[in-house]
Short mmCIF file of C-alpha atoms and ligand atoms in Angstrom, two decimals:
data_model
loop_
_atom_site.label_atom_id
_atom_site.label_comp_id
_atom_site.label_asym_id
_atom_site.label_seq_id
_atom_site.Cartn_x
_atom_site.Cartn_y
_atom_site.Cartn_z
CA UNK A 71 11.31 18.12 5.55
CA UNK A 72 7.74 16.53 5.97
CA UNK A 73 7.34 12.63 6.57
CA UNK A 74 5.77 12.61 3.12
CA UNK A 75 8.36 14.15 1.12
CA UNK A 76 11.09 11.34 2.60
CA UNK A 77 11.94 8.19 0.58
CA UNK A 78 12.50 4.63 1.96
CA UNK A 79 16.45 5.08 2.36
CA UNK A 80 16.16 8.54 4.14
CA UNK A 81 13.20 7.32 6.25
CA UNK A 82 15.44 4.64 7.68
CA UNK A 83 18.22 6.94 8.42
CA UNK A 84 15.60 9.65 9.87
CA UNK A 85 14.47 6.70 12.20
CA UNK A 86 18.39 5.57 13.21
CA UNK A 87 19.18 8.74 14.04
CA UNK A 88 15.59 9.68 16.45
CA UNK A 89 15.31 12.28 14.50
CA UNK A 90 10.98 11.22 13.79
CA UNK A 91 9.28 8.01 14.55
CA UNK A 92 7.63 5.23 13.35
CA UNK A 93 4.54 6.70 14.47
CA UNK A 94 5.09 9.49 13.57
CA UNK A 95 5.91 8.55 9.68
CA UNK A 96 2.76 6.27 9.61
CA UNK A 97 -0.04 8.66 11.64
CA UNK A 98 1.19 11.42 9.12
CA UNK A 99 0.81 9.28 6.22
CA UNK A 100 -2.65 7.69 7.43
CA UNK A 101 -3.82 11.42 7.12
CA UNK A 102 -3.03 11.57 4.06
CA UNK A 103 -3.86 9.00 2.60
CA UNK A 104 -7.40 9.64 3.85
CA UNK A 105 -7.50 13.19 2.73
CA UNK A 106 -6.57 11.75 -0.87
CA UNK A 107 -9.27 8.95 -1.03
CA UNK A 108 -10.62 10.76 -4.50
CA UNK A 109 -7.26 8.86 -6.16
CA UNK A 110 -8.59 5.49 -5.36
CA UNK A 111 -5.68 4.43 -4.89
CA UNK A 112 -6.06 2.47 -1.67
CA UNK A 113 -9.03 -0.65 -0.82
CA UNK A 114 -8.31 -1.58 2.88
CA UNK A 115 -6.39 0.16 5.91
CA UNK A 116 -5.98 -1.05 8.90
CA UNK A 117 -4.65 2.83 11.34
CA UNK A 118 -4.56 0.07 14.46
CA UNK A 119 -2.71 -2.17 13.15
CA UNK A 120 -0.10 0.00 11.31
CA UNK A 121 0.23 1.73 14.57
CA UNK A 122 0.75 -1.31 16.52
CA UNK A 123 3.51 -2.45 13.98
CA UNK A 124 5.07 1.33 14.11
CA UNK A 125 5.29 1.35 17.99
CA UNK A 126 6.81 -2.20 18.19
CA UNK A 127 9.11 -1.28 15.15
CA UNK A 128 10.09 1.92 17.08
CA UNK A 129 10.87 -0.09 20.73
CA UNK A 130 13.35 -1.33 18.51
CA UNK A 131 14.92 1.11 17.61
CA UNK A 132 15.01 2.75 21.02
CA UNK A 133 16.68 -0.23 21.68
CA UNK A 134 19.80 0.67 19.24
CA UNK A 135 18.29 -2.22 16.47
CA UNK A 136 17.88 -1.04 13.06
CA UNK A 137 17.74 -3.07 9.82
CA UNK A 138 17.09 -0.04 6.36
CA UNK A 139 13.37 -0.78 6.57
CA UNK A 140 12.77 -0.90 10.30
CA UNK A 141 9.54 1.04 11.09
CA UNK A 142 9.48 2.25 7.52
CA UNK A 143 5.94 2.33 5.99
CA UNK A 144 4.91 -0.07 3.21
CA UNK A 145 1.63 -0.82 1.01
CA UNK A 146 0.63 -3.63 -0.77
CA UNK A 147 -0.99 -4.95 -4.30
CA UNK A 148 -4.27 -6.38 -3.28
CA UNK A 149 -3.20 -9.32 -5.26
CA UNK A 150 -0.74 -10.06 -2.55
CA UNK A 151 -2.84 -12.46 0.40
CA UNK A 152 -2.86 -10.75 4.33
CA UNK A 153 -3.81 -11.70 7.64
CA UNK A 154 -6.04 -9.08 8.77
CA UNK A 155 -6.39 -7.21 5.88
CA UNK A 156 -9.40 -8.03 3.02
CA UNK A 157 -7.61 -9.85 -0.31
CA UNK A 158 -9.45 -8.70 -3.28
CA UNK A 159 -7.67 -8.74 -6.14
CA UNK A 160 -9.77 -6.10 -7.23
CA UNK A 161 -11.92 -8.54 -7.83
CA UNK A 162 -16.09 -8.70 -6.66
CA UNK A 163 -15.53 -12.46 -6.39
CA UNK A 164 -13.21 -12.18 -3.47
CA UNK A 165 -14.53 -9.03 -2.07
CA UNK A 166 -14.03 -9.07 1.98
CA UNK A 167 -11.63 -12.07 1.47
CA UNK A 168 -10.51 -12.78 4.49
CA UNK A 169 -6.71 -14.82 4.18
CA UNK A 170 -5.30 -16.80 7.14
CA UNK A 171 -2.52 -16.50 6.28
CA UNK A 172 0.00 -13.64 4.90
CA UNK A 173 2.28 -13.42 1.08
CA UNK A 174 5.52 -14.42 1.17
CA UNK A 175 6.76 -11.38 0.30
CA UNK A 176 4.62 -9.43 2.97
CA UNK A 177 5.90 -11.22 5.40
CA UNK A 178 9.51 -11.11 4.94
CA UNK A 179 9.21 -6.87 4.31
CA UNK A 180 7.38 -6.96 8.14
CA UNK A 181 9.92 -9.50 9.34
CA UNK A 182 12.19 -6.70 8.08
CA UNK A 183 10.22 -4.25 10.09
CA UNK A 184 8.42 -2.51 7.81
CA UNK A 185 4.85 -0.87 9.04
CA UNK A 186 1.76 -2.02 6.73
CA UNK A 187 -0.13 1.02 5.77
CA UNK A 188 -3.38 -0.97 3.75
CA UNK A 189 -3.88 -2.42 0.61
CA UNK A 190 -3.89 -1.19 -3.07
CA UNK A 191 -6.10 -0.79 -5.65
CA UNK A 192 -5.46 -3.49 -9.06
CA UNK A 193 -6.89 -4.84 -12.23
CA UNK A 194 -9.21 -7.31 -11.58
CA UNK A 195 -6.64 -10.57 -11.34
CA UNK A 196 -4.15 -8.25 -12.82
CA UNK A 197 -5.39 -8.31 -15.49
CA UNK A 198 -4.82 -4.70 -17.53
CA UNK A 199 -2.61 -1.59 -18.18
CA UNK A 200 -4.59 0.95 -16.94
CA UNK A 201 -6.49 0.64 -13.92
CA UNK A 202 -9.30 0.72 -15.46
CA UNK A 203 -10.43 -2.90 -14.78
CA UNK A 204 -10.47 -2.99 -10.98
CA UNK A 205 -14.42 -3.79 -9.67
CA UNK A 206 -14.25 -1.06 -6.73
CA UNK A 207 -13.47 1.58 -9.75
CA UNK A 208 -10.51 3.01 -11.26
CA UNK A 209 -7.55 4.46 -10.20
CA UNK A 210 -6.00 8.29 -10.83
CA UNK A 211 -2.71 9.38 -11.80
CA UNK A 212 -1.50 12.01 -9.74
CA UNK A 213 0.23 13.85 -12.33
CA UNK A 214 -3.15 14.57 -14.10
CA UNK A 215 -6.30 12.44 -12.12
CA UNK A 216 -8.21 12.69 -15.68
CA UNK A 217 -5.18 10.20 -17.09
CA UNK A 218 -4.81 6.42 -15.90
CA UNK A 219 -2.31 4.99 -13.63
CA UNK A 220 -1.08 2.63 -15.69
CA UNK A 221 -1.61 -0.79 -14.88
CA UNK A 222 -2.29 -3.51 -13.00
CA UNK A 223 -0.08 -2.49 -10.05
CA UNK A 224 -1.89 1.05 -10.61
CA UNK A 225 -2.69 1.55 -7.18
CA UNK A 226 0.74 1.21 -5.98
CA UNK A 227 1.91 3.30 -8.48
CA UNK A 228 0.10 5.72 -7.90
CA UNK A 229 0.03 5.51 -3.81
CA UNK A 230 3.69 6.18 -4.22
CA UNK A 231 3.60 9.13 -7.01
CA UNK A 232 1.32 10.83 -5.28
CA UNK A 233 3.17 10.59 -1.94
CA UNK A 234 0.87 8.42 -0.20
CA UNK A 235 3.39 5.75 1.29
CA UNK A 236 7.28 5.46 0.05
CA UNK A 237 7.09 2.48 -1.20
CA UNK A 238 4.75 -0.19 -2.29
CA UNK A 239 4.84 -3.93 -3.64
CA UNK A 240 3.73 -4.75 -6.92
CA UNK A 241 3.17 -7.72 -9.59
CA UNK A 242 3.96 -8.05 -13.24
CA UNK A 243 2.48 -10.94 -15.38
CA UNK A 244 3.32 -8.76 -18.56
CA UNK A 245 4.23 -5.36 -17.30
CA UNK A 246 2.84 -4.36 -14.62
CA UNK A 247 5.61 -3.28 -12.14
CA UNK A 248 7.10 -1.16 -15.14
CA UNK A 249 3.99 0.45 -17.00
CA UNK A 250 2.51 2.00 -14.33
CA UNK A 251 6.21 3.41 -13.34
CA UNK A 252 6.85 4.59 -16.09
CA UNK A 253 3.02 6.60 -16.06
CA UNK A 254 3.59 7.45 -12.69
CA UNK A 255 7.17 8.60 -13.06
CA UNK A 256 8.29 6.49 -10.65
CA UNK A 257 10.92 3.67 -10.04
CA UNK A 258 9.41 -0.22 -10.17
CA UNK A 259 11.85 -3.28 -10.74
CA UNK A 260 10.45 -6.83 -12.10
CA UNK A 261 13.18 -8.92 -10.95
CA UNK A 262 13.98 -12.65 -12.82
CA UNK A 263 11.15 -14.98 -12.95
CA UNK A 264 12.21 -16.48 -9.47
CA UNK A 265 13.60 -14.14 -7.31
CA UNK A 266 10.63 -13.33 -5.33
CA UNK A 267 8.21 -16.31 -3.68
CA UNK A 268 4.85 -16.18 -5.55
CA UNK A 269 3.21 -17.61 -2.25
CA UNK A 270 0.34 -15.76 -1.77
CA UNK A 271 0.00 -14.12 -4.82
CA UNK A 272 -3.10 -14.69 -6.20
CA UNK A 273 -2.35 -16.42 -9.37
CA UNK A 274 -3.20 -14.89 -12.29
CA UNK A 275 -0.51 -16.34 -15.50
CA UNK A 276 1.88 -18.62 -12.95
CA UNK A 277 4.84 -18.75 -15.33
CA UNK A 278 4.89 -15.23 -15.47
CA UNK A 279 3.59 -13.78 -12.55
CA UNK A 280 6.74 -11.87 -10.82
CA UNK A 281 6.65 -9.59 -7.49
CA UNK A 282 8.74 -6.61 -7.34
CA UNK A 283 9.00 -3.27 -5.35
CA UNK A 284 7.82 0.45 -6.78
CA UNK A 285 8.98 3.44 -5.04
CA UNK A 286 10.71 6.77 -6.52
CA UNK A 287 14.14 5.36 -6.50
CA UNK A 288 16.46 2.78 -7.42
CA UNK A 289 18.51 2.60 -3.97
CA UNK A 290 14.74 2.11 -2.47
CA UNK A 291 13.65 -0.36 -5.00
CA UNK A 292 17.12 -2.59 -3.88
CA UNK A 293 16.26 -1.98 -0.46
CA UNK A 294 12.88 -3.34 -0.46
CA UNK A 295 13.93 -6.03 -3.22
CA UNK A 296 17.33 -7.85 -0.91
CA UNK A 297 14.36 -8.36 1.65
CA UNK A 298 11.32 -9.61 -0.10
CA UNK A 299 13.84 -12.04 -2.87
CA UNK A 300 15.20 -14.92 -1.61
CA UNK A 301 14.26 -18.72 -1.89
CA UNK A 302 10.75 -19.91 -0.42
CA UNK A 303 10.38 -24.06 -0.31
CA UNK A 304 6.50 -23.16 -0.68
CA UNK A 305 6.98 -21.70 -4.17
CA UNK A 306 8.10 -24.47 -6.25
CA UNK A 307 9.15 -22.42 -9.06
CA UNK A 308 10.99 -20.09 -6.20
CA UNK A 309 14.65 -19.85 -7.44
CA UNK A 310 17.51 -21.47 -4.96
CA UNK A 311 19.59 -19.15 -5.01
CA UNK A 312 21.85 -17.27 -2.01
CA UNK A 313 20.21 -14.43 -0.18
CA UNK A 314 21.03 -11.29 -2.17
CA UNK A 315 21.94 -7.68 -1.05
CA UNK A 316 20.89 -5.25 -3.52
CA UNK A 317 21.83 -2.80 -2.37
CA UNK A 318 25.30 -3.31 -1.48
CA UNK A 319 25.54 -4.29 -5.01
CA UNK A 320 23.96 -1.10 -6.14
CA UNK A 321 26.75 0.27 -5.12
CA UNK A 322 29.49 -1.48 -5.98
CA UNK A 323 31.43 0.45 -7.98
CA UNK A 324 32.31 -1.01 -11.84
CA UNK A 325 36.03 -2.07 -12.33
CA UNK A 326 37.97 0.92 -14.14
CA UNK A 327 34.68 2.95 -13.35
CA UNK A 328 35.85 6.59 -11.76
CA UNK A 329 32.98 8.79 -10.06
CA UNK A 330 32.80 10.50 -12.72
CA UNK A 331 31.88 7.62 -15.26
CA UNK A 332 30.96 5.22 -13.09
CA UNK A 333 29.74 3.07 -16.05
CA UNK A 334 32.27 3.16 -18.07
CA UNK A 335 32.76 0.18 -20.10
CA UNK A 336 28.59 -0.63 -19.60
CA UNK A 337 27.59 -2.33 -23.10
CA UNK A 338 23.78 -0.76 -23.87
CA UNK A 339 22.01 -2.66 -26.30
CA UNK A 340 19.35 -0.10 -28.26
CA UNK A 341 17.21 -3.15 -29.98
CA UNK A 342 15.70 -1.36 -33.17
CA UNK A 343 12.38 -3.02 -32.76
CA UNK A 344 11.84 -0.66 -29.94
CA UNK A 345 12.20 2.17 -31.62
CA UNK A 346 9.11 1.91 -34.45
CA UNK A 347 8.00 4.88 -36.48
CA UNK A 348 4.72 4.83 -34.67
CA UNK A 349 6.51 5.07 -30.88
CA UNK A 350 5.13 8.72 -29.87
CA UNK A 351 8.14 11.17 -30.34
CA UNK A 352 7.93 12.86 -27.04
CA UNK A 353 8.75 9.17 -25.32
CA UNK A 354 11.30 8.56 -28.01
CA UNK A 355 12.88 11.77 -27.12
CA UNK A 356 12.67 11.26 -23.20
CA UNK A 357 14.07 8.13 -23.43
CA UNK A 358 16.71 9.52 -25.75
CA UNK A 359 17.64 12.17 -23.37
CA UNK A 360 17.91 9.70 -20.61
CA UNK A 361 19.95 7.41 -22.71
CA UNK A 362 22.42 10.42 -23.49
CA UNK A 363 22.86 11.00 -19.67
CA UNK A 364 23.75 7.50 -19.59
CA UNK A 365 26.29 8.12 -22.03
CA UNK A 366 27.48 10.85 -20.04
CA UNK A 367 28.60 8.32 -17.18
CA UNK A 368 30.76 6.59 -19.39
CA UNK A 369 27.93 3.90 -20.96
CA UNK A 370 28.54 2.91 -25.02
CA UNK A 371 25.41 2.52 -26.29
CA UNK A 372 24.98 -0.42 -29.36
CA UNK A 373 22.47 -1.56 -31.61
CA UNK A 374 20.86 -4.77 -31.14
CA UNK A 375 17.80 -6.80 -32.69
CA UNK A 376 14.87 -8.76 -31.12
CA UNK A 377 13.50 -9.64 -34.13
CA UNK A 378 10.03 -11.09 -32.88
CA UNK A 379 9.15 -7.96 -30.89
CA UNK A 380 5.80 -7.78 -32.37
CA UNK A 381 4.98 -11.20 -31.91
CA UNK A 382 5.72 -11.32 -28.25
CA UNK A 383 1.62 -9.55 -28.34
CA UNK A 384 0.05 -12.71 -29.55
CA UNK A 385 2.30 -15.17 -28.08
CA UNK A 386 1.82 -13.49 -24.51
CA UNK A 387 -1.83 -13.11 -24.66
CA UNK A 388 -2.76 -16.81 -26.12
CA UNK A 389 -0.01 -18.03 -22.74
CA UNK A 390 -1.56 -15.51 -20.30
CA UNK A 391 -5.40 -16.35 -20.74
CA UNK A 392 -4.47 -19.99 -21.09
CA UNK A 393 -2.75 -19.89 -17.71
CA UNK A 394 -5.42 -17.47 -16.19
CA UNK A 395 -8.12 -20.00 -17.65
CA UNK A 396 -6.74 -22.63 -15.67
CA UNK A 397 -6.19 -20.74 -12.21
CA UNK A 398 -9.57 -18.85 -12.22
CA UNK A 399 -11.21 -22.54 -11.85
CA UNK A 400 -10.90 -22.37 -8.20
CA UNK A 401 -12.89 -19.73 -8.27
CA UNK A 402 -16.54 -21.60 -8.40
CA UNK A 403 -18.24 -20.53 -4.95
CA UNK A 404 -17.65 -23.85 -3.20
CA UNK A 405 -13.56 -22.71 -1.83
CA UNK A 406 -13.12 -18.96 -2.03
CA UNK A 407 -14.68 -15.66 -1.78
CA UNK A 408 -18.44 -14.94 -3.55
CA UNK A 409 -20.91 -17.69 -3.91
CA UNK A 410 -24.29 -16.64 -6.27
CA UNK A 411 -27.26 -16.01 -3.53
CA UNK A 412 -30.47 -17.87 -5.91
CA UNK A 413 -29.52 -21.22 -7.67
CA UNK A 414 -30.97 -24.15 -8.89
CA UNK A 415 -28.38 -26.77 -8.55
CA UNK A 416 -24.82 -27.31 -8.66
CA UNK A 417 -24.10 -26.65 -12.29
CA UNK A 418 -26.52 -23.16 -12.28
CA UNK A 419 -24.29 -22.18 -8.94
CA UNK A 420 -21.24 -22.19 -10.55
CA UNK A 421 -22.46 -20.28 -13.95
CA UNK A 422 -24.16 -17.74 -11.72
CA UNK A 423 -21.74 -17.37 -9.36
CA UNK A 424 -18.86 -16.78 -12.21
CA UNK A 425 -20.82 -15.19 -14.05
CA UNK A 426 -22.03 -12.26 -10.66
CA UNK A 427 -17.74 -12.45 -9.33
CA UNK A 428 -15.96 -12.49 -12.24
CA UNK A 429 -15.81 -8.46 -14.79
CA UNK A 430 -15.68 -8.37 -18.70
CA UNK A 431 -12.07 -8.65 -19.14
CA UNK A 432 -11.45 -11.50 -16.78
CA UNK A 433 -14.51 -13.38 -18.47
CA UNK A 434 -13.11 -12.82 -21.92
CA UNK A 435 -9.29 -14.37 -20.68
CA UNK A 436 -11.39 -17.16 -19.62
CA UNK A 437 -12.83 -17.89 -22.82
CA UNK A 438 -9.64 -17.18 -24.77
CA UNK A 439 -7.43 -18.98 -22.27
CA UNK A 440 -10.20 -22.15 -23.02
CA UNK A 441 -10.19 -21.89 -26.07
CA UNK A 442 -6.55 -22.42 -26.83
CA UNK A 443 -5.88 -24.98 -24.87
CA UNK A 444 -9.64 -27.12 -26.29
CA UNK A 445 -8.58 -30.53 -28.30
CA UNK A 446 -8.22 -29.36 -31.67
CA UNK A 447 -6.57 -25.69 -31.03
CA UNK A 448 -3.91 -26.62 -28.55
CA UNK A 449 -1.27 -27.32 -31.22
CA UNK A 450 -2.17 -24.30 -33.51
CA UNK A 451 -2.60 -21.89 -30.49
CA UNK A 452 -0.91 -22.57 -27.37
CA UNK A 453 1.84 -25.13 -28.93
CA UNK A 454 3.05 -22.77 -31.26
CA UNK A 455 2.95 -20.07 -28.40
CA UNK A 456 5.35 -22.26 -26.19
CA UNK A 457 7.81 -22.63 -29.40
CA UNK A 458 7.66 -18.82 -30.26
CA UNK A 459 8.45 -17.70 -26.31
CA UNK A 460 11.23 -19.87 -26.18
CA UNK A 461 12.53 -18.12 -29.55
CA UNK A 462 11.56 -15.00 -27.85
CA UNK A 463 14.32 -15.98 -24.77
CA UNK A 464 17.17 -17.36 -27.35
CA UNK A 465 16.55 -13.67 -29.06
CA UNK A 466 17.69 -12.03 -25.64
CA UNK A 467 20.80 -14.67 -25.26
CA UNK A 468 21.66 -13.20 -28.54
CA UNK A 469 22.02 -9.43 -27.65
CA UNK A 470 23.71 -9.89 -24.29
CA UNK A 471 26.07 -11.68 -26.67
CA UNK A 472 26.68 -7.95 -27.66
CA UNK A 473 25.93 -6.13 -24.67
CA UNK A 474 25.21 -5.94 -20.48
CA UNK A 475 21.49 -4.14 -20.29
CA UNK A 476 19.13 -3.92 -23.39
CA UNK A 477 17.36 -0.67 -23.06
CA UNK A 478 14.19 1.35 -24.26
CA UNK A 479 10.83 3.08 -23.69
CA UNK A 480 8.01 0.85 -21.41
CA UNK A 481 5.24 1.95 -22.76
CA UNK A 482 4.86 3.46 -26.86
CA UNK A 483 3.07 6.62 -25.27
CA UNK A 484 2.59 8.82 -22.03
CA UNK A 485 -0.45 7.76 -19.96
CA UNK A 486 -4.33 8.04 -21.47
CA UNK A 487 -7.40 9.65 -20.76
CA UNK A 488 -9.15 7.65 -18.42
CA UNK A 489 -12.17 6.21 -20.44
CA UNK A 490 -10.22 6.75 -23.73
CA UNK A 491 -9.05 3.41 -24.64
CA UNK A 492 -12.32 1.59 -24.25
CA UNK A 493 -10.96 -1.03 -27.16
CA UNK A 494 -9.57 -4.15 -25.42
CA UNK A 495 -6.93 -5.19 -28.35
CA UNK A 496 -5.52 -1.07 -28.22
CA UNK A 497 -4.35 -2.29 -24.20
CA UNK A 498 -2.86 -5.26 -25.50
CA UNK A 499 -0.69 -3.22 -28.03
CA UNK A 500 0.38 -0.73 -25.70
CA UNK A 501 2.21 -3.58 -24.07
CA UNK A 502 4.40 -4.18 -26.46
CA UNK A 503 8.01 -3.12 -24.98
CA UNK A 504 7.35 -5.15 -21.49
CA UNK A 505 6.21 -8.22 -23.14
CA UNK A 506 9.33 -9.48 -24.63
CA UNK A 507 11.20 -9.27 -21.37
CA UNK A 508 7.98 -11.01 -19.31
CA UNK A 509 8.14 -13.82 -21.83
CA UNK A 510 11.86 -14.08 -21.28
CA UNK A 511 11.71 -14.37 -17.39
CA UNK A 512 14.21 -11.55 -17.89
CA UNK A 513 14.58 -8.63 -14.92
CA UNK A 514 13.40 -5.45 -16.16
CA UNK A 515 12.77 -1.66 -14.66
CA UNK A 516 11.24 1.16 -15.67
CA UNK A 517 13.31 4.42 -14.53
CA UNK A 518 11.66 7.65 -14.83
CA UNK A 519 13.29 9.62 -18.06
CA UNK A 520 11.44 13.03 -18.01
CA UNK A 521 8.32 14.26 -18.83
CA UNK A 522 6.52 13.54 -22.64
CA UNK A 523 3.31 14.71 -24.14
CA UNK A 524 0.96 16.68 -21.06
CA UNK A 525 3.33 17.08 -18.59
CA UNK A 526 2.84 12.94 -18.10
CA UNK A 527 6.52 11.10 -17.12
CA UNK A 528 7.84 8.86 -19.49
CA UNK A 529 9.90 5.55 -18.21
CA UNK A 530 13.17 4.50 -19.61
CA UNK A 531 12.90 0.52 -19.74
CA UNK A 532 16.06 -1.67 -18.63
CA UNK A 533 16.55 -5.25 -19.18
CA UNK A 534 19.03 -7.48 -17.48
CA UNK A 535 20.58 -11.30 -17.85
CA UNK A 536 19.04 -13.35 -15.52
CA UNK A 537 19.04 -12.54 -12.41
CA UNK A 538 21.46 -9.65 -13.33
CA UNK A 539 19.27 -7.02 -10.77
CA UNK A 540 21.91 -6.08 -9.28
CA UNK A 541 23.32 -4.74 -12.43
CA UNK A 542 20.65 -2.90 -13.70
CA UNK A 543 19.93 -0.86 -10.18
CA UNK A 544 23.52 0.07 -10.30
CA UNK A 545 22.51 1.75 -13.85
CA UNK A 546 19.91 2.86 -12.34
CA UNK A 547 21.42 4.27 -9.52
CA UNK A 548 24.19 5.84 -10.89
CA UNK A 549 21.36 7.59 -13.49
CA UNK A 550 19.15 8.87 -10.41
CA UNK A 551 22.63 9.97 -8.72
CA UNK A 552 23.53 12.18 -12.07
CA UNK A 553 19.60 13.21 -12.93
CA UNK A 554 17.01 14.20 -11.04
CA UNK A 555 14.25 12.84 -13.44
CA UNK A 556 12.74 10.44 -9.98
CA UNK A 557 12.79 12.88 -7.73
CA UNK A 558 9.56 15.29 -9.84
CA UNK A 559 7.08 15.04 -7.97
CA UNK A 560 3.42 16.00 -9.57
CA UNK A 561 2.50 19.65 -8.55
CA UNK A 562 0.70 20.09 -5.37
CA UNK A 563 2.47 16.94 -4.04
N1 LIG B 749 -1.44 -5.27 -19.40
C1 LIG B 749 -0.81 -7.30 -19.16
C2 LIG B 749 -1.91 -7.68 -18.91
O1 LIG B 749 -3.02 -6.90 -19.10
C3 LIG B 749 0.29 -7.18 -17.94
C4 LIG B 749 -0.71 -6.93 -16.76
C5 LIG B 749 0.81 -7.74 -15.82
O2 LIG B 749 1.25 -7.66 -15.93
N2 LIG B 749 -0.04 -8.20 -14.74
O3 LIG B 749 -2.79 -9.05 -18.85
#
């Protein structure tokens, strides 16, 4: 098996069995990613630094050391700051920005022995659903290079799907791990808000932003999540909970379950609002087929309702821009990144710097956010959105009285053509199924569920209750043990 054909767990096993070295795998992937630059997935690489990390992992492996991630390559969404590799958030504002420190998520994966191959393209400040908003060009979907990979973690999803790297980090504010994972036929998990530290994650909407892994399988995601999660005193919203071994939890059998029916007794709620008439028939068929597989494994499907699903779009597109307008005020030409070359006075410097540094979607959101927070509109928009956000979270709790997990599609369609969706509102509407869990702060996953129109991948979304990532990963793993949706690769990969 060629190194790029192996996932995280397989590479780990091969390394510990000394069948291959981390340096060999790293070299192979470095060559591969330079050959596949047309995908636009990578924004920065440092081959020598990666080789040095691989050599040090090999030295530890030779001494018999061996955590599951030691020597396994990874790449990071360019929203995480990294020492030694430029951190841009996909924005001209931060082009070439050198961070003096590593984000906690990056530091923890490095401590676990992972080899950093580079930084991955994303929508500017993680604003988007197609990776068409990056200042450094779009990312192409490896299943069909004329199509988008989803966003905002589009570089992460494309790199994993194209087998340039076995796993990547991403962030999800309103769907940015789940939706690109779905569009690229890979597995991704956004944990409960507070599970992964936001320290060193360039902020978009702080009450929603959450990091998580994208990989080929639930097992690989579980391995990464165990290492990257956990309390961090440097993030004021980090959940103070003991570290969790998601991999062990994923493997633990359910009480009363058998090998043939590992999900016996698991109740999966299907919100009727997640299957509207407007849902593309190909997406619905793939999602229903995956649900039928889960039923074969012992799960029971129950009807539930999330009555405010449609409202999650206006609520999110008020709250997220409001927080973004505040977070992005720090980019003023003084503290970080870009500063206009010519200006008359301080105010002119601010104006020119921000006009030059930010792209159109970021400007649009700063204007919306400033508007909804302004005196006279705050009560009508921002406060109202916050009230509805609470009701959306309560709706989920009502559902969890009759089910353990919630399932539905990740997105209403498969990945669209690059350049086909010019209207920002169309992009916002396509977030309908991922926004509710984000607003509620709940963990959500995208699991490959076969393909829909044009042979493009479809993702099944699973949402759990707070801190129930283990149950999500367990169900996804059971599905992946019994089916091969997750191991399908784009043609020629
Ligand atoms: N598509 C959503 C947006 O544009 C979500 C992005 C994200 O999760 N970072 O805001």
